[in-house]
Coordinates of C-alpha atoms and ligand atoms in Angstrom, one line a residue:
X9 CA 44.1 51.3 80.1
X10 CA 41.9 52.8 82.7
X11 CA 38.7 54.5 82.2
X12 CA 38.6 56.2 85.4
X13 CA 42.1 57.7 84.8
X14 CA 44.3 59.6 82.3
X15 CA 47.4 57.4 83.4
X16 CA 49.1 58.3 80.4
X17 CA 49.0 61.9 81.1
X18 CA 50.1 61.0 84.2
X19 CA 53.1 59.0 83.4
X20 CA 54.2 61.8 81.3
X21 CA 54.6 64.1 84.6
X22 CA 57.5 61.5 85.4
X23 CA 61.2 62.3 85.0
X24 CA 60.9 59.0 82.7
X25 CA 62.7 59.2 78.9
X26 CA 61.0 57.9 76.1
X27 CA 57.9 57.8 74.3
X28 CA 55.1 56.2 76.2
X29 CA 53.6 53.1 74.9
X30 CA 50.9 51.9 77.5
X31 CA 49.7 51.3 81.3
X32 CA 47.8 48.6 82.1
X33 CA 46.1 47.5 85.8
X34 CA 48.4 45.4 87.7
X35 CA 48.5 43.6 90.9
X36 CA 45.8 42.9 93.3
X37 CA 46.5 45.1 96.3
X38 CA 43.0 46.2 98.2
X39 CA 43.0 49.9 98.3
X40 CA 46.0 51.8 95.8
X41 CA 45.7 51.6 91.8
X42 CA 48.5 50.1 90.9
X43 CA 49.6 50.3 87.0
X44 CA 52.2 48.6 84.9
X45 CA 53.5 51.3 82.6
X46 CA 55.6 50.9 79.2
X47 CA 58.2 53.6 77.7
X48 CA 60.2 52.9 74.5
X49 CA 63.3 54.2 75.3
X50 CA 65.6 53.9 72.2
X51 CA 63.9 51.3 70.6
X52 CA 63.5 49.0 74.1
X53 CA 60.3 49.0 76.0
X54 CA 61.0 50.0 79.2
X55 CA 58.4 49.3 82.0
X56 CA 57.3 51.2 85.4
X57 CA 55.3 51.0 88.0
X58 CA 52.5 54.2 88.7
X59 CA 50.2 54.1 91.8
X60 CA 47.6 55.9 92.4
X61 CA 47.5 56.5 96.8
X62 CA 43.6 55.9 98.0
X63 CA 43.5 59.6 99.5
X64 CA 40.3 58.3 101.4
X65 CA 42.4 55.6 103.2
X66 CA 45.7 57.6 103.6
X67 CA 44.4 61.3 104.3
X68 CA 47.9 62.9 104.1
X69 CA 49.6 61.7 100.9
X70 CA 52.7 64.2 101.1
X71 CA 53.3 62.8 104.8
X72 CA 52.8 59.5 103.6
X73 CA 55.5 60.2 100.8
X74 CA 58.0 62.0 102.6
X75 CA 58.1 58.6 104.9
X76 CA 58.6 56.5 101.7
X77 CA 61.6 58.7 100.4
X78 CA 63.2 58.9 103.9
X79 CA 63.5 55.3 104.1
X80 CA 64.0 54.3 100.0
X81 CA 66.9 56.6 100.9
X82 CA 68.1 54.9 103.8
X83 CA 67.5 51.6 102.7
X84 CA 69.2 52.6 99.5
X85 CA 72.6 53.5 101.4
X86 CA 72.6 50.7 102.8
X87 CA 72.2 48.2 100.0
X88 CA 74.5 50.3 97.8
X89 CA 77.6 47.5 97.8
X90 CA 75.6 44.8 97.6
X91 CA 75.0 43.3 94.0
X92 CA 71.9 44.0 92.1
X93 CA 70.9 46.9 94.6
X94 CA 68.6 48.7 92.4
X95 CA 66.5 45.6 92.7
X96 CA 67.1 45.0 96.3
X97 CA 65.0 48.1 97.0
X98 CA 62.0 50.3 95.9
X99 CA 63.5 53.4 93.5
X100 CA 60.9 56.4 93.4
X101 CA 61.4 58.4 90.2
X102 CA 60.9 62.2 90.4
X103 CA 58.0 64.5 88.6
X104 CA 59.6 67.2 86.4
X105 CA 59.0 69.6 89.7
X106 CA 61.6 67.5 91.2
X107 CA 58.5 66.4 93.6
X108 CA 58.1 62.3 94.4
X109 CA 54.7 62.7 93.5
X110 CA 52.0 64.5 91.1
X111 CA 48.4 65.5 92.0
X112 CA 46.0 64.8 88.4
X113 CA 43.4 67.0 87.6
X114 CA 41.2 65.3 89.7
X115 CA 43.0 65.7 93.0
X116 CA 44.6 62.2 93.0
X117 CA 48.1 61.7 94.0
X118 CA 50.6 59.6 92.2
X119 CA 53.6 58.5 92.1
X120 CA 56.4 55.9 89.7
X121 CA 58.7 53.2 90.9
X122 CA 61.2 51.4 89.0
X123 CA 59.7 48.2 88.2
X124 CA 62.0 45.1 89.3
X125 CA 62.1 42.8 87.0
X126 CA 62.8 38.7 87.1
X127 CA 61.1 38.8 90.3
X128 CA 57.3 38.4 91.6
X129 CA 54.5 38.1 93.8
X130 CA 52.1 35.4 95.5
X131 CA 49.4 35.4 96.7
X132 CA 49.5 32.2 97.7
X133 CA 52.6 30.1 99.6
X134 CA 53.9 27.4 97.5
X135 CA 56.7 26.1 99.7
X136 CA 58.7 26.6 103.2
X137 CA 61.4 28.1 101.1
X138 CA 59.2 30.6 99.9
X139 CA 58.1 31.3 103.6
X140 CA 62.1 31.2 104.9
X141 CA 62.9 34.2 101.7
X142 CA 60.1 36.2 102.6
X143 CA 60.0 36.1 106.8
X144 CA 64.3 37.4 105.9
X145 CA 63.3 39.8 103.5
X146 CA 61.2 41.4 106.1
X147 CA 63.5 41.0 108.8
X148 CA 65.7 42.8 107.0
X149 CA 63.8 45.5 105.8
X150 CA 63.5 46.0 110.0
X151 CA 67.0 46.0 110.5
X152 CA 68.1 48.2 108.6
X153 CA 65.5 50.5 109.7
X154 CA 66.7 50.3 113.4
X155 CA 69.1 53.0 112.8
X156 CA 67.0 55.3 111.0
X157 CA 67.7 58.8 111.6
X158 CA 65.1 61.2 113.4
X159 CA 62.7 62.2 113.2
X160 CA 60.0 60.2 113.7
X161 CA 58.0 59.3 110.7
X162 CA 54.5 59.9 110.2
X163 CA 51.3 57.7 111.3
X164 CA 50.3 57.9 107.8
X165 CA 47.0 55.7 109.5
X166 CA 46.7 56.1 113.2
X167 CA 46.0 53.1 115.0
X168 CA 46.4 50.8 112.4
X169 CA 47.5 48.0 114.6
X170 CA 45.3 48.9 117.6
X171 CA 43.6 46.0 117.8
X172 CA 40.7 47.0 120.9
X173 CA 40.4 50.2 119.0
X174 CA 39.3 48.0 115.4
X175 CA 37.3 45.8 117.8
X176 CA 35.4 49.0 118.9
X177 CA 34.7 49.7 115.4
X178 CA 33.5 46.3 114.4
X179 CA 31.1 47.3 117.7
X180 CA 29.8 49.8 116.3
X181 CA 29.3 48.4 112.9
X182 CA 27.3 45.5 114.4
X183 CA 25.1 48.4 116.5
X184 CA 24.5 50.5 112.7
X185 CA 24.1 47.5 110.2
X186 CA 23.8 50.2 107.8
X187 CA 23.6 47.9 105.7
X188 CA 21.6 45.1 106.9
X189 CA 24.1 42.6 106.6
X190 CA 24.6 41.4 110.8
X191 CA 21.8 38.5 110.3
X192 CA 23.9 37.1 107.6
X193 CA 27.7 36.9 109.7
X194 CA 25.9 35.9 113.1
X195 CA 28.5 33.0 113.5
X196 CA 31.2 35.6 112.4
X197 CA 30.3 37.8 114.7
X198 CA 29.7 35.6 117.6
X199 CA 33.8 34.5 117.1
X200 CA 35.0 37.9 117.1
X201 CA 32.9 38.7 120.6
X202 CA 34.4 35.4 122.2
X203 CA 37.9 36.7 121.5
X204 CA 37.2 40.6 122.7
X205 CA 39.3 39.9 125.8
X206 CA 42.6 38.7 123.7
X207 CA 42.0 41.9 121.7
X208 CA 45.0 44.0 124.0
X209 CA 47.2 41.2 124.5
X210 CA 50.1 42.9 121.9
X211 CA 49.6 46.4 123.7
X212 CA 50.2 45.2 126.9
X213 CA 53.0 44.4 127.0
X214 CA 55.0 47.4 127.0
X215 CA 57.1 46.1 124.2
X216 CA 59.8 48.5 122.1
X217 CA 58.0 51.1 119.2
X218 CA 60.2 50.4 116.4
X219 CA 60.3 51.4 112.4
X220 CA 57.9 48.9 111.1
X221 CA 56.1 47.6 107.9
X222 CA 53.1 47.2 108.8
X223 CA 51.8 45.2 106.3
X224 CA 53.7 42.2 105.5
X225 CA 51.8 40.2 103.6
X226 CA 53.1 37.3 101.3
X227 CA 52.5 39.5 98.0
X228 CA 54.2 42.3 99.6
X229 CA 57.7 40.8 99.2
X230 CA 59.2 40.4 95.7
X231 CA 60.7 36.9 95.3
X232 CA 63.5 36.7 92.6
X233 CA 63.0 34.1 90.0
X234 CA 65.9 32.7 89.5
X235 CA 67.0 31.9 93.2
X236 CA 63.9 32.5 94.9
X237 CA 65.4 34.8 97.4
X238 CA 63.5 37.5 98.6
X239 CA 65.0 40.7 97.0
X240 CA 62.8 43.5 97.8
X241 CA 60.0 44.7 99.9
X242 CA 57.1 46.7 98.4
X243 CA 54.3 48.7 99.0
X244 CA 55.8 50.9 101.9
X245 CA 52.4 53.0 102.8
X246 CA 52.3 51.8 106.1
X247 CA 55.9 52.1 107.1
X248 CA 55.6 53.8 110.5
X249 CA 56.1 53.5 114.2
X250 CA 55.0 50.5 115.3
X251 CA 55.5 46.8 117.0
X252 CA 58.0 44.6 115.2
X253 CA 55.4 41.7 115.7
X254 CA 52.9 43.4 114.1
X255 CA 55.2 42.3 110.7
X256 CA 55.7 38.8 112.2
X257 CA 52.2 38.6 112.8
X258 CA 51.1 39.4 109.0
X259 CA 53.6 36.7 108.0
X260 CA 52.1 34.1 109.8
X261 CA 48.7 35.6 108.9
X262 CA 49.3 35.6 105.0
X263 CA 52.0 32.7 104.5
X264 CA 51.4 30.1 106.6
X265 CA 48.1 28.7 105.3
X266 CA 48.3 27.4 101.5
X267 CA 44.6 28.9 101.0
X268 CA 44.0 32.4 99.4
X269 CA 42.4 35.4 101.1
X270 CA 39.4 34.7 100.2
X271 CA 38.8 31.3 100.0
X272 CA 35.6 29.8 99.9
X273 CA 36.4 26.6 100.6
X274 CA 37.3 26.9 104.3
X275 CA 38.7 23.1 104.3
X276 CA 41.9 24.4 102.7
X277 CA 42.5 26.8 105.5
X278 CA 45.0 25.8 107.9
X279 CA 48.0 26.7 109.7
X280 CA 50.9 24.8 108.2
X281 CA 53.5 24.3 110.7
X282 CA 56.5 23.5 108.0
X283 CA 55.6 27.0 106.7
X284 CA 55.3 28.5 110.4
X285 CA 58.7 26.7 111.2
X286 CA 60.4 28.3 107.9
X287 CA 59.1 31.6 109.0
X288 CA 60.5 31.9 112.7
X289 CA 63.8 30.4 110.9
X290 CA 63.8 32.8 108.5
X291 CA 62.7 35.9 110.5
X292 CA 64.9 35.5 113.5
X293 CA 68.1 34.9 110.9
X294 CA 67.8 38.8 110.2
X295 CA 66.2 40.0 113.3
X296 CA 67.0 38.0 115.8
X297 CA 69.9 40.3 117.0
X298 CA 68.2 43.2 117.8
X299 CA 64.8 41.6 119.1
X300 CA 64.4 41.8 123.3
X301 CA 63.5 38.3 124.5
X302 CA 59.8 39.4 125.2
X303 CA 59.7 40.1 121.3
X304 CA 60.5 36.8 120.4
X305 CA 58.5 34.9 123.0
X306 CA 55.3 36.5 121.5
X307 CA 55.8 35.2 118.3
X308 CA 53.1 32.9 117.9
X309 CA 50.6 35.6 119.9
X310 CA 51.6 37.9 117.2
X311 CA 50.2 35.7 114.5
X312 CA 46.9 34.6 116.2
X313 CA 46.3 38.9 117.2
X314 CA 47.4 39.9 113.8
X315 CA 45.0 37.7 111.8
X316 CA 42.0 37.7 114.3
X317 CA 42.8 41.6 113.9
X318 CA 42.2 41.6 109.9
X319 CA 39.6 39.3 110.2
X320 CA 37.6 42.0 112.7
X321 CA 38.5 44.4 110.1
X322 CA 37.3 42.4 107.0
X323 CA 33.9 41.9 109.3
X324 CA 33.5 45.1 109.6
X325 CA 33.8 46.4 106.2
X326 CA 31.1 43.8 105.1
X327 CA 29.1 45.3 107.7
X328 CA 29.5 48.7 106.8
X329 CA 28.9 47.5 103.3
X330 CA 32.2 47.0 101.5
X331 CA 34.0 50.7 102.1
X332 CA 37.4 50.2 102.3
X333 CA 38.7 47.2 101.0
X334 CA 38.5 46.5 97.0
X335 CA 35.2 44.0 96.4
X336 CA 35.3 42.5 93.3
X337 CA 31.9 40.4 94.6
X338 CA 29.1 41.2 96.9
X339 CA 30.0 38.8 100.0
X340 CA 34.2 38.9 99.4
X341 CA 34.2 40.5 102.5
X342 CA 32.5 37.9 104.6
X343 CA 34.4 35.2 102.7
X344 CA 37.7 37.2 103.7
X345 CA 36.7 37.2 107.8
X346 CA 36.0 33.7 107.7
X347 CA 39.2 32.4 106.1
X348 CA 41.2 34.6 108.8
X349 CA 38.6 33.3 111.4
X350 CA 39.1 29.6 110.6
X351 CA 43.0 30.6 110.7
X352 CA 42.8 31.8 114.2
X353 CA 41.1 28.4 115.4
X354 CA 43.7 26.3 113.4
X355 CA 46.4 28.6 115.3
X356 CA 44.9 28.3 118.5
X357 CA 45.1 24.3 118.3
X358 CA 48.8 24.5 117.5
X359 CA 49.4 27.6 120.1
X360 CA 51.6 25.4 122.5
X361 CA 53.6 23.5 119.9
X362 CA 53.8 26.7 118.3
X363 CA 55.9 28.4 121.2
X364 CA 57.5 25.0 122.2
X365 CA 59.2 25.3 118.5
X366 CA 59.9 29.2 118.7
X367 CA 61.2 28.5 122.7
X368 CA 63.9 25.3 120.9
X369 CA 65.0 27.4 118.3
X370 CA 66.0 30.6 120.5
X371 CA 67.9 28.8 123.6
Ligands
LIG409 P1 48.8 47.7 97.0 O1 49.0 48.7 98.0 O2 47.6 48.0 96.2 O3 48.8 46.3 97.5 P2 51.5 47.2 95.9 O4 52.4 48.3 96.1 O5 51.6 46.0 96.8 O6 50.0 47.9 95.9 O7 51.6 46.8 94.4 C1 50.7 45.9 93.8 C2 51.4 44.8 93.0 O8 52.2 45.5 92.0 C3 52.4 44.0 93.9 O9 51.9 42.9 94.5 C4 53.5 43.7 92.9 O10 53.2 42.5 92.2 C5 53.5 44.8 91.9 N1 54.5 45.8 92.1 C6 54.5 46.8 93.0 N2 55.6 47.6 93.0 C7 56.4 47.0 92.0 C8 57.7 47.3 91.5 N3 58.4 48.3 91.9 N4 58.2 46.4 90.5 C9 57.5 45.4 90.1 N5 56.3 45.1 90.5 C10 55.7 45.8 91.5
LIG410 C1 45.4 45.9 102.6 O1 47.2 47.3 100.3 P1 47.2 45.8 100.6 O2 46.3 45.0 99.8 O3 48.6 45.3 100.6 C2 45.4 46.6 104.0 C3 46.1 45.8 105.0 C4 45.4 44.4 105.2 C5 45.3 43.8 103.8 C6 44.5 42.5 103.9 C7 46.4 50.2 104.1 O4 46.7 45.7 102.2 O5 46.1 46.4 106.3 O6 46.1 43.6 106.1 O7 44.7 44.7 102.8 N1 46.1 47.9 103.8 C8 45.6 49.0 104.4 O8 44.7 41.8 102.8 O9 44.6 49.0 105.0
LIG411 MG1 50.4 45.2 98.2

């Protein structure tokens, strides 16, 4: 149970029957509190999820949760026949006020989830199939967004994927140092400088705003365990407007190298192709019907962008002495920027064959 938080208290706010047992820290997501929560209902323990948003990274909670409930809802229609469909997609459960969330006494928003059970997370890839179930999941988490009604849904971060404007701030982190950490990521920094120029190359091209994750990382995709498939999508803070690759990119970013985030060992970071391959397969079998041709060419520029992106972003944190992204060690930071650094090179080796296997697969 926390120390920081009454989570008990705060379960109780929920429309959730039963007495309640326990709530316990779950999950290893960098910026929300995330709890696993227990309820005896009847006799059966029951359990839940309750998250706690990071007001300091999402400034506009209530925004942020009228997006999630528009598109549970729509997602939620649209599953409705299919078999399973309270596990196929993320069910918010109501305060007593009827609200999708509760403020604690201490100004922190919450809000409860079913919890979906016989299904997990990675962190890590453990095989192409696993790549294939989660690069459809997320396709079609996109497709049946396409027809979401108006209006449009909050920028619940602005910017997020504006890569120049996250290169700017890593500019101006180098120019504080506030915390006198530049002299010990020189080689770090010297990588992200030689890529400046790449920095726009998404933005440029004029491509389609669509409903998007945002953040499609591996452990954001719930894999069932007894088929493997990818059954639901999680952790739907970020769902905006935004660029359809920005989602591929994360894939590749987060599932194609077998290494974890922050992996010290930077031997074991490399871009798998058999996992890249499952991916593209996988993606285009959901969206490749409403992706323009210009979409799917950029596939592979997606990936390298979307991971030197994170890795400017992990920089600068470390910089600016470990802010906004969870530490749970003094140079976690640095160690993250270098695994998505190493990723970019290992991408950038492989960037022909890459788009010579997207290019065969399409036509
Ligand atoms: P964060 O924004 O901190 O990454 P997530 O929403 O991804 O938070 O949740 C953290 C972890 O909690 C996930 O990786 C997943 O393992 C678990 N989780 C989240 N939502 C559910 C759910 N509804 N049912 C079961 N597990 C969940
Ligand atoms: C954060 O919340 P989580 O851990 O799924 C971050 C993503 C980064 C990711 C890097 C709101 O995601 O943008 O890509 O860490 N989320 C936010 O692992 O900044
Ligand atoms: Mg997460």
């Amino acid at each position: 149970m926390s120390k920081e938080h009454n989570v008990g208290a705060v379960a109780r706010q929920f429309q959730i029957f039963g007495e309640f047992v326990d709530a316990k820290p779950y999950g290893s997501g960098h910026i929300n509190d995330t709890y696993c929560t227990v309820f005896h209902q009847a006799g059966v323990p029951v359990r839940y999820i309750l998250q706690r948003i990071n007001h300091h990274v999402f400034k506009n909670p209530v925004a942020l949760m009228e997006n999630i409930q528009r598109v549970t809802s729509h997602l939620g229609a649209q599953v409705a026949g299919e078999p399973d469909f309270s596990r196929r997609v993320l069910t918010l459960i109501p305060a007593h006020d009827g609200r999708p969330w509760q403020v604690d006494a201490n100004g922190n928003y919450w809000r409860a989830y079913l919890f979906i059970e016989r299904a997990r997370t990675y962190d890590a890839v453990e095989s192409t199939e696993q790549a294939f179930q989660a690069a459809r999941a997320f396709a079609k988490f996109q497709k049946l967004l396409v027809d979401l009604p108006a209006p449009r849904l909050h920028d619940t971060i602005p910017d997020f994927h504006h890569t120049p404007k996250r290169f700017m701030a890593l500019e101006q982190a180098i120019a504080l140092d506030v915390a006198g950490r530049a002299i010990l990521a020189n080689p770090e920094i010297e990588f992200a400088l030689a890529h400046k120029s790449i920095t726009s190359g998404l933005l440029d091209l004029g491509l389609p705003e669509r409903v998007t994750h945002n953040d499609t990382k591996f452990n954001n995709v719930m894999l069932d365990d007894a088929t493997g498939e990818g059954i639901c999508v999680i952790d739907l803070d970020t769902v905006m407007p935004g660029l359809a690759l920005y989602d591929f990119g994360d894939m590749v970013r987060t599932t194609t190298s077998p290494a974890q985030e922050d992996e010290q060992d930077l031997s074991k970071v490399t871009m798998q192709f058999p996992m890249f391959e499952a991916l593209v397969r996988g993606y285009l079998a959901s969206a490749g019907d409403f992706l323009t041709g210009a979409e799917k060419e950029c596939l592979t520029l997606a990936g390298k962008l979307i991971t030197l992106e994170i890795g400017i972003r992990f920089l600068t944190d470390y910089l600016a002495g470990d802010t906004y992204f969870k530490v749970h060690r003094s140079d976690q930071n640095l160690d993250r920027c270098r695994t998505q650094f190493k990723l970019v090179e290992s991408i950038e080796k492989q960037e022909e064959k890459m788009n010579r296997l997207v290019l065969s697969i399409e036509h």
